[in-house]
Amino acid sequence: MATIRQNDLIQSVADALQFISYYHPVDYITSLAHAYEREQSHAAKDAMAQILINSRMCAEGHRPICQDTGIVDVFLKVGMDVRWEATMTVEAMVNEGVRRAYLNPDNKLRASILADPAGARKNTMDNTPAVVNVSLVQGGNVEVIVAAKGGGSEAKSKFVMLNPSDSLVDWVLQTVPTMGAGWCPPGMLGIGIGGTAEKAMLMAKESLMAPIDMQELIARGAKNRIEELRIELYEKVNRLGIGAQGLGGLTTVLDVKILDYPTHAANLPVAMIPNCAATRHAHFTLDGSGPVALDPPSLDAWPKLTYDVSTARRVNLNTMTRAEAAAWKPGEVLLLSGKLLTGRDAAHKRMTEMLARGEKLPVDFTNRFIYYVGPVDPVREEVMGPAGPTTATRMDKFTRPMLEQTGLLGMVGKAERGQAAIDAIRDNKAVYLIAIGGAAYLVSKAIRAARVLAFEDLGMEAIYEFDVQDMPVTVAVDSKGVSVHQTGPKEWQARIAGIPILQ
């Protein structure tokens, strides 16, 4: 019988969260490197290269893979023979571990958790509370899985109560395209089948904690219906042609995970939760010997890539004109230099309310670009911490008033824009660019100076002015309203129809 001391769990959770903030699971890196090697879409290959380069930089520099350092999910299997030497509850111990990890001055992580979600939405400032799932099992140890789930991928979670005679495969293939690119593919799909509504959702999330093993599964062949279903969905989802970052390509998912549970005869509950390119989870066991220190992976697992900018168009943001932007083509890679404004949900809401009241904005947006970002605080010599893009579709409802009333020329974010935003971009001869989700540390290296211009009370959602040099972006919607997130997947779905599935 193990005696687990209070600090054993607290420190192990804190250390694991720091660990996964900068180390991808090696199985993800190996699988993504394999997909990169066989990718034929230039835009998708460029996106994968940035993710892989960013990942290696984070592993070397011990800084977050993504600026969205996630909401913490913890799964604990507590042996019934375990004895606790603690004054705190298990949930309180986990939350103290989260607090220590996110406030660590050597690698401070972004606090993204808001209390009173349907009301004031006030930041808790330490990323607590975590979502804690505890089950009692036989044995004398405590098995722990710690994960940090990004908001962009979590927002694309789906649930349906199918009829028992309905096709689960058809539902998945109809649903995945509606998820857009905000979940930052290539990643994984976790699927829970059966039980009740809440059981299906929990299984979908827990399935994502398993190692990526799709290529091994295909090589040995399926041994049961669940494995057959995993392979079928993997192949058919990739044939949709969505590709990395939704740009069109051969690989949309690296694996499909499924857990199931007996269900009522009248029901077929199905949950689907994607994991993004910043997949983060760690597994450890407390056996009473003290806190657990995870072993760093060997950097030999990461491919040694350099980012090729030889074909990219260099852009001076300080002298930009609409005529110059009109020459950009969807899918084209640009390198931005000059002064770039930032702002996301809270800033946009405040600015559009000011415009509606006829008030002057605190920042002049004429012929400027705005970057949808909530960066991580800098540490040591950094100008800015990891600063990858947030999902642009959340800003769609603000796009027309911003373009028509401020003189804004362009926007930078991640994922697709809705039709209303595309129409506004076309009508105002503006442009929309994407930075690669999952390449936040790489992007931050392009930021040479940063200062707050307005709304400092909004913290990471304040309006900053970044001085950037050679920040890599891709043209997603051109001034004519052509969206690469519409044309790319359509083109690659047609191409893939004539290509045998490549493993």
Coordinates of C-alpha atoms in Angstrom, one line a residue, residues 10-472:
I10 CA 1.0 18.8 -6.4
Q11 CA 4.6 19.0 -7.6
S12 CA 4.1 16.1 -10.1
V13 CA 1.2 17.9 -11.7
A14 CA 3.1 21.2 -11.8
D15 CA 6.2 19.6 -13.3
A16 CA 4.1 17.7 -15.9
L17 CA 2.3 20.8 -17.0
Q18 CA 5.6 22.6 -17.5
F19 CA 7.0 19.6 -19.4
I20 CA 4.1 19.3 -21.8
S21 CA 4.1 23.1 -22.5
Y22 CA 7.3 22.7 -24.4
Y23 CA 7.7 19.0 -25.3
H24 CA 5.4 17.5 -27.8
P25 CA 4.8 13.8 -27.3
V26 CA 7.4 12.0 -29.5
D27 CA 4.7 9.9 -31.2
Y28 CA 3.1 13.1 -32.5
I29 CA 6.4 14.4 -33.8
T30 CA 7.2 11.1 -35.5
S31 CA 3.8 10.9 -37.1
L32 CA 3.8 14.5 -38.3
A33 CA 7.3 14.1 -39.7
H34 CA 6.1 11.1 -41.7
A35 CA 3.1 13.1 -43.0
Y36 CA 5.4 16.0 -43.9
E37 CA 7.7 13.8 -46.0
R38 CA 4.8 12.5 -48.1
E39 CA 2.8 15.8 -48.3
Q40 CA 2.3 17.1 -51.9
S41 CA 0.5 20.3 -51.1
H42 CA 3.0 23.2 -51.0
A43 CA 0.8 25.2 -48.6
A44 CA 0.2 22.3 -46.3
K45 CA 3.9 21.2 -46.3
D46 CA 4.9 24.8 -45.4
A47 CA 2.5 24.7 -42.5
M48 CA 3.8 21.4 -41.2
A49 CA 7.4 22.6 -41.5
Q50 CA 6.6 25.6 -39.3
I51 CA 4.9 23.3 -36.7
L52 CA 7.9 21.0 -36.7
I53 CA 10.5 23.8 -36.5
N54 CA 8.5 25.5 -33.8
S55 CA 8.3 22.3 -31.8
R56 CA 12.0 21.7 -31.9
M57 CA 12.6 25.4 -30.9
C58 CA 10.3 25.0 -27.9
A59 CA 11.9 21.7 -26.8
E60 CA 15.3 23.4 -26.9
G61 CA 14.2 26.7 -25.4
H62 CA 11.7 25.4 -22.8
R63 CA 8.9 27.8 -24.0
P64 CA 5.3 27.0 -24.9
I65 CA 4.4 25.3 -28.1
C66 CA 1.3 27.5 -28.4
Q67 CA 0.4 30.8 -26.8
D68 CA -2.9 29.1 -25.8
T69 CA -1.5 27.0 -23.0
G70 CA -4.9 25.4 -22.5
I71 CA -7.5 24.4 -20.0
V72 CA -6.1 21.6 -17.8
D73 CA -7.7 18.2 -17.9
V74 CA -6.5 15.6 -15.3
F75 CA -7.6 12.0 -15.2
L76 CA -6.7 10.1 -12.0
K77 CA -7.1 6.4 -11.3
V78 CA -6.7 6.1 -7.6
G79 CA -6.0 2.6 -6.2
M80 CA -8.4 1.7 -3.4
D81 CA -5.4 0.6 -1.3
V82 CA -3.8 4.0 -1.5
R83 CA -3.3 6.0 1.7
W84 CA -3.2 9.8 1.5
E85 CA -1.0 12.0 3.8
A86 CA -2.8 15.2 2.9
T87 CA -5.0 18.0 4.3
M88 CA -6.3 19.0 0.9
T89 CA -8.8 17.3 -1.4
V90 CA -7.5 15.6 -4.5
E91 CA -9.0 18.3 -6.6
A92 CA -7.5 21.1 -4.5
M93 CA -4.1 19.4 -4.8
V94 CA -4.4 19.3 -8.6
N95 CA -5.4 22.9 -8.7
E96 CA -2.4 23.9 -6.6
G97 CA -0.2 22.0 -9.1
V98 CA -1.8 24.0 -11.9
R99 CA -1.2 27.2 -10.0
R100 CA 2.5 26.5 -9.5
A101 CA 3.0 25.5 -13.2
Y102 CA 1.2 28.5 -14.7
L103 CA 2.9 31.1 -12.5
N104 CA 6.4 29.6 -12.8
P105 CA 8.6 32.7 -13.5
D106 CA 11.0 30.7 -15.7
N107 CA 8.3 29.7 -18.1
K108 CA 5.1 31.5 -17.2
L109 CA 2.1 30.1 -19.0
R110 CA -0.9 32.0 -20.2
A111 CA -3.8 32.2 -17.8
S112 CA -6.9 31.6 -20.0
I113 CA -9.6 30.4 -17.5
L114 CA -12.5 32.7 -16.8
A115 CA -14.8 32.4 -13.8
D116 CA -18.5 33.3 -14.1
P117 CA -18.6 32.1 -17.8
A118 CA -22.1 33.3 -18.5
G119 CA -21.6 36.6 -16.7
A120 CA -18.6 38.7 -15.9
R121 CA -16.1 36.2 -17.4
K122 CA -13.3 37.3 -15.0
N123 CA -9.8 35.8 -15.5
T124 CA -8.8 33.7 -12.5
M125 CA -5.2 34.7 -13.2
D126 CA -3.6 31.3 -12.5
N127 CA -5.5 29.0 -14.9
T128 CA -7.4 27.3 -12.2
P129 CA -9.6 25.4 -11.8
A130 CA -8.7 22.3 -13.7
V131 CA -11.2 19.8 -14.9
V132 CA -10.5 16.8 -12.7
N133 CA -11.8 13.2 -13.4
V134 CA -11.3 10.6 -10.6
S135 CA -12.0 6.9 -10.7
L136 CA -11.3 4.3 -8.0
V137 CA -9.6 1.2 -9.2
Q138 CA -7.9 -1.8 -7.7
G139 CA -4.3 -1.5 -6.5
G140 CA -2.0 0.7 -4.4
N141 CA -0.8 3.4 -6.8
V142 CA -2.2 6.6 -8.4
E143 CA -2.1 6.7 -12.2
V144 CA -2.3 10.3 -13.5
I145 CA -2.8 11.7 -17.0
V146 CA -2.3 15.5 -17.3
A147 CA -3.4 17.4 -20.4
A148 CA -3.6 21.0 -21.5
K149 CA -6.4 21.4 -24.1
G150 CA -6.4 24.5 -26.3
G151 CA -9.6 26.5 -26.7
G152 CA -9.6 26.4 -30.5
S153 CA -9.8 22.7 -30.7
E154 CA -12.1 22.3 -27.7
A155 CA -14.5 24.7 -29.5
K156 CA -14.9 22.2 -32.3
S157 CA -16.2 19.4 -30.0
K158 CA -19.3 17.7 -31.3
F159 CA -22.0 15.5 -29.9
V160 CA -25.0 13.8 -31.5
M161 CA -27.6 11.3 -30.4
L162 CA -27.9 9.1 -33.4
N163 CA -30.6 6.5 -34.0
P164 CA -29.3 3.0 -33.6
S165 CA -29.7 2.4 -37.3
D166 CA -27.8 5.5 -38.4
S167 CA -24.3 5.5 -39.8
L168 CA -21.6 6.8 -37.5
V169 CA -19.2 7.0 -40.4
D170 CA -21.5 9.2 -42.4
W171 CA -22.1 11.5 -39.4
V172 CA -18.3 11.9 -38.9
L173 CA -17.7 12.6 -42.6
Q174 CA -20.5 15.2 -42.7
T175 CA -19.4 16.8 -39.5
V176 CA -15.6 17.2 -39.9
P177 CA -15.9 19.7 -42.8
T178 CA -18.1 21.9 -40.6
M179 CA -15.4 22.1 -38.0
G180 CA -13.3 24.3 -40.3
A181 CA -9.6 24.7 -39.5
G182 CA -9.9 26.3 -36.1
W183 CA -8.8 23.1 -34.4
C184 CA -5.4 23.4 -36.1
P185 CA -5.1 20.2 -38.1
P186 CA -3.2 17.9 -38.6
G187 CA -4.1 16.4 -35.2
M188 CA -6.3 13.6 -33.8
L189 CA -10.0 12.8 -33.6
G190 CA -11.2 11.3 -30.3
I191 CA -14.5 9.5 -30.6
G192 CA -16.7 8.2 -27.8
I193 CA -19.5 5.8 -28.6
G194 CA -22.3 4.7 -26.3
G195 CA -23.1 5.1 -22.6
T196 CA -25.0 8.3 -22.1
A197 CA -24.4 11.8 -23.4
E198 CA -21.9 12.7 -20.7
K199 CA -20.1 9.3 -20.8
A200 CA -19.6 9.6 -24.6
M201 CA -18.0 13.1 -24.2
L202 CA -15.7 11.9 -21.5
M203 CA -14.6 8.8 -23.5
A204 CA -13.9 11.0 -26.6
K205 CA -11.6 13.2 -24.5
E206 CA -9.9 10.3 -22.7
S207 CA -9.3 8.5 -26.0
L208 CA -7.0 11.4 -27.1
M209 CA -4.6 10.6 -24.3
A210 CA -3.5 7.4 -26.0
P211 CA -0.3 7.3 -28.2
I212 CA -0.6 7.7 -31.9
D213 CA -0.3 4.2 -33.4
M214 CA -2.3 4.4 -36.7
Q215 CA 0.6 3.3 -39.0
E216 CA 1.3 0.3 -36.7
L217 CA -2.4 -0.6 -36.7
I218 CA -2.6 -0.4 -40.5
A219 CA 0.6 -2.5 -40.8
R220 CA -0.6 -5.3 -38.6
G221 CA -4.3 -5.1 -39.5
A222 CA -7.4 -4.6 -37.4
K223 CA -8.3 -7.2 -34.8
N224 CA -11.8 -6.0 -33.9
R225 CA -14.6 -3.8 -35.1
I226 CA -13.3 -0.7 -33.3
E227 CA -9.9 -1.0 -35.0
E228 CA -11.7 -1.5 -38.3
L229 CA -13.7 1.7 -37.7
R230 CA -10.5 3.6 -36.7
I231 CA -8.8 2.7 -40.0
E232 CA -11.9 3.4 -42.1
L233 CA -12.4 6.9 -40.5
Y234 CA -8.7 7.7 -40.8
E235 CA -8.6 7.0 -44.5
K236 CA -12.0 8.6 -45.3
V237 CA -11.4 11.8 -43.2
N238 CA -8.0 12.3 -45.0
R239 CA -9.7 11.8 -48.3
L240 CA -11.7 15.0 -47.5
G241 CA -8.6 16.9 -48.5
I242 CA -8.9 19.5 -45.7
G243 CA -5.2 19.3 -45.0
A244 CA -2.8 21.1 -42.6
Q245 CA -4.4 24.3 -41.2
G246 CA -7.3 23.7 -43.7
L247 CA -5.2 24.7 -46.6
G248 CA -5.8 21.5 -48.6
G249 CA -3.6 18.5 -48.6
L250 CA -3.1 14.8 -48.0
T251 CA -3.2 14.7 -44.2
T252 CA -5.9 16.1 -42.0
V253 CA -5.7 13.6 -39.2
L254 CA -2.7 11.6 -37.9
D255 CA -4.9 9.2 -36.0
V256 CA -8.5 8.4 -34.9
K257 CA -9.0 7.1 -31.4
I258 CA -12.2 5.4 -30.2
L259 CA -13.6 4.3 -26.9
D260 CA -17.0 2.7 -26.5
Y261 CA -19.3 1.7 -23.7
P262 CA -22.6 -0.3 -23.6
T263 CA -25.7 1.9 -24.2
H264 CA -29.5 1.9 -24.1
A265 CA -31.2 0.0 -26.8
A266 CA -32.9 3.2 -28.0
N267 CA -29.8 5.3 -28.2
L268 CA -26.5 5.7 -30.1
P269 CA -24.7 8.6 -28.4
V270 CA -21.6 9.7 -30.3
A271 CA -19.1 12.4 -29.3
M272 CA -16.2 13.7 -31.3
I273 CA -13.4 15.9 -29.9
P274 CA -10.4 17.0 -32.0
N275 CA -6.9 17.4 -30.6
C276 CA -4.8 20.1 -32.3
A277 CA -1.3 20.5 -33.6
A278 CA -0.3 21.5 -30.0
T279 CA -1.4 18.2 -28.5
R280 CA -0.2 18.1 -24.9
H281 CA -0.4 15.3 -22.4
A282 CA 1.8 13.3 -20.0
H283 CA 1.3 10.1 -18.0
F284 CA 2.9 9.2 -14.7
T285 CA 2.3 6.9 -11.7
L286 CA 2.6 7.9 -8.0
D287 CA 3.8 5.0 -6.0
G288 CA 4.7 6.6 -2.7
S289 CA 8.4 7.2 -3.5
G290 CA 7.9 11.0 -4.0
P291 CA 7.1 13.4 -6.9
V292 CA 7.6 12.1 -10.4
A293 CA 10.1 13.8 -12.8
L294 CA 9.4 13.0 -16.4
D295 CA 12.4 12.1 -18.6
P296 CA 13.1 14.6 -21.4
P297 CA 12.8 13.1 -24.9
S298 CA 15.8 13.0 -27.2
L299 CA 16.0 15.8 -29.7
D300 CA 17.0 13.2 -32.2
A301 CA 13.3 12.5 -32.6
W302 CA 12.8 15.9 -34.2
P303 CA 13.6 16.3 -37.9
K304 CA 16.3 19.0 -38.5
L305 CA 14.4 21.4 -40.8
T306 CA 15.1 25.0 -41.8
Y307 CA 12.4 27.2 -42.9
D308 CA 12.7 28.0 -46.6
V309 CA 11.7 31.6 -47.4
S310 CA 13.2 31.7 -50.9
T311 CA 9.9 31.9 -52.6
A312 CA 8.1 34.1 -50.1
R313 CA 7.1 37.7 -50.9
R314 CA 8.5 40.3 -48.5
V315 CA 6.1 43.0 -47.3
N316 CA 6.7 46.3 -45.6
L317 CA 3.7 47.0 -43.4
N318 CA 4.7 50.6 -42.9
T319 CA 4.3 51.5 -46.5
M320 CA 1.5 49.1 -47.5
T321 CA -1.2 50.2 -50.0
R322 CA -4.4 48.5 -51.1
A323 CA -3.0 48.3 -54.6
E324 CA 0.0 46.3 -53.4
A325 CA -2.3 44.0 -51.4
A326 CA -4.5 43.5 -54.4
A327 CA -1.7 41.6 -56.1
W328 CA -1.5 38.9 -53.5
K329 CA -2.8 35.4 -54.4
P330 CA -4.6 32.9 -52.1
G331 CA -2.1 30.4 -50.7
E332 CA 0.9 32.7 -51.3
V333 CA 3.5 32.9 -48.4
L334 CA 4.4 36.4 -47.2
L335 CA 7.1 37.7 -44.8
L336 CA 5.7 40.7 -42.9
S337 CA 8.0 43.4 -41.6
G338 CA 7.1 46.7 -39.9
K339 CA 4.5 47.7 -37.3
L340 CA 1.6 45.3 -36.7
L341 CA -1.3 46.0 -34.4
T342 CA -3.0 43.4 -32.2
G343 CA -6.5 42.8 -30.9
R344 CA -8.9 40.0 -30.4
D345 CA -12.4 39.3 -28.9
A346 CA -12.6 41.8 -26.0
A347 CA -10.8 44.6 -27.9
H348 CA -13.0 44.2 -30.9
K349 CA -16.2 44.2 -28.8
R350 CA -15.1 47.4 -27.1
M351 CA -14.0 49.1 -30.3
T352 CA -17.3 48.3 -32.2
E353 CA -19.3 49.6 -29.2
M354 CA -17.3 52.8 -29.3
L355 CA -17.9 53.2 -33.1
A356 CA -21.6 52.6 -32.6
R357 CA -21.6 55.5 -30.0
G358 CA -19.7 57.7 -32.5
E359 CA -16.6 57.8 -30.3
K360 CA -13.0 58.1 -31.6
L361 CA -10.9 55.0 -31.2
P362 CA -7.6 55.2 -29.3
V363 CA -5.7 53.8 -32.2
D364 CA -5.6 54.8 -35.9
F365 CA -6.1 51.7 -38.1
T366 CA -5.9 53.5 -41.5
N367 CA -4.0 51.1 -43.9
R368 CA -2.9 49.0 -40.9
F369 CA -3.0 45.3 -40.2
I370 CA -4.4 43.8 -37.0
Y371 CA -3.2 40.5 -35.6
Y372 CA -5.7 38.3 -33.7
V373 CA -3.5 37.2 -30.8
G374 CA -3.3 36.9 -27.0
P375 CA 0.4 36.4 -26.3
V376 CA 2.2 34.7 -23.5
D377 CA 4.1 37.1 -21.2
P378 CA 7.8 37.4 -22.0
V379 CA 10.5 35.9 -19.8
R380 CA 14.3 36.6 -19.5
E381 CA 15.5 38.5 -22.6
E382 CA 12.3 38.0 -24.7
V383 CA 10.4 40.9 -26.2
M384 CA 7.3 38.8 -26.3
G385 CA 6.4 35.3 -25.3
P386 CA 4.9 32.8 -27.8
A387 CA 2.4 34.7 -29.9
G388 CA 0.5 32.4 -32.3
P389 CA -2.8 33.4 -33.8
T390 CA -6.3 32.8 -32.4
T391 CA -9.3 31.6 -34.4
A392 CA -10.4 34.4 -36.7
T393 CA -14.0 33.4 -37.1
R394 CA -14.8 34.7 -33.6
M395 CA -14.0 38.2 -35.1
D396 CA -16.3 37.8 -38.1
K397 CA -19.2 39.8 -36.6
F398 CA -16.8 42.7 -36.1
T399 CA -15.2 42.6 -39.5
R400 CA -17.5 44.8 -41.6
P401 CA -17.6 47.7 -39.1
M402 CA -13.9 47.6 -38.5
L403 CA -13.1 47.6 -42.3
E404 CA -15.7 50.2 -43.2
Q405 CA -15.3 52.7 -40.3
T406 CA -11.6 52.5 -39.4
G407 CA -9.7 52.2 -42.7
L408 CA -8.2 48.8 -41.6
L409 CA -6.5 47.1 -44.6
G410 CA -5.9 43.6 -43.4
M411 CA -6.2 41.0 -40.7
V412 CA -4.0 38.1 -39.5
G413 CA -5.4 35.1 -37.6
K414 CA -5.9 31.4 -38.0
A415 CA -8.5 29.3 -39.8
E416 CA -11.2 30.2 -42.2
R417 CA -13.5 33.2 -42.3
G418 CA -17.3 32.9 -42.6
Q419 CA -19.1 34.2 -45.7
A420 CA -20.2 37.4 -44.1
A421 CA -16.6 38.3 -43.3
I422 CA -15.4 37.2 -46.7
D423 CA -18.0 39.5 -48.3
A424 CA -16.8 42.4 -46.1
I425 CA -13.2 41.8 -47.1
R426 CA -14.2 41.7 -50.8
D427 CA -16.4 44.8 -50.6
N428 CA -13.6 46.8 -48.9
K429 CA -10.7 45.4 -51.0
A430 CA -9.1 44.2 -47.8
V431 CA -7.2 41.0 -47.2
Y432 CA -7.0 38.2 -44.6
L433 CA -3.8 36.4 -43.8
I434 CA -3.1 33.4 -41.6
A435 CA -0.2 32.6 -39.3
I436 CA 0.2 28.9 -38.5
G437 CA -1.6 27.6 -35.4
G438 CA 0.9 25.6 -33.5
A439 CA 3.9 27.7 -34.4
A440 CA 3.6 30.3 -31.6
Y441 CA 7.3 30.4 -30.5
L442 CA 8.5 30.6 -34.1
V443 CA 6.2 33.6 -34.7
S444 CA 7.4 35.3 -31.5
K445 CA 11.0 35.3 -32.8
A446 CA 9.8 37.7 -35.5
I447 CA 8.7 40.2 -32.9
R448 CA 11.5 42.7 -32.3
A449 CA 9.6 45.3 -30.1
A450 CA 6.2 45.5 -28.4
R451 CA 4.2 48.1 -26.6
V452 CA 0.6 48.5 -25.3
L453 CA -1.3 51.2 -27.2
A454 CA -4.8 50.8 -25.7
F455 CA -7.1 48.8 -23.3
E456 CA -4.3 47.8 -21.0
D457 CA -6.9 46.5 -18.5
L458 CA -7.7 43.7 -20.9
G459 CA -4.3 42.0 -20.2
M460 CA -3.4 39.6 -23.0
E461 CA -6.3 41.0 -25.0
A462 CA -5.0 44.6 -25.0
I463 CA -4.1 46.3 -28.2
Y464 CA -0.4 46.1 -28.7
E465 CA 1.9 47.4 -31.5
F466 CA 4.4 44.8 -32.5
D467 CA 7.5 45.7 -34.6
V468 CA 8.0 42.5 -36.6
Q469 CA 10.6 41.3 -39.0
D470 CA 10.0 38.5 -41.5
M471 CA 6.9 37.1 -39.8
P472 CA 5.6 34.2 -42.0

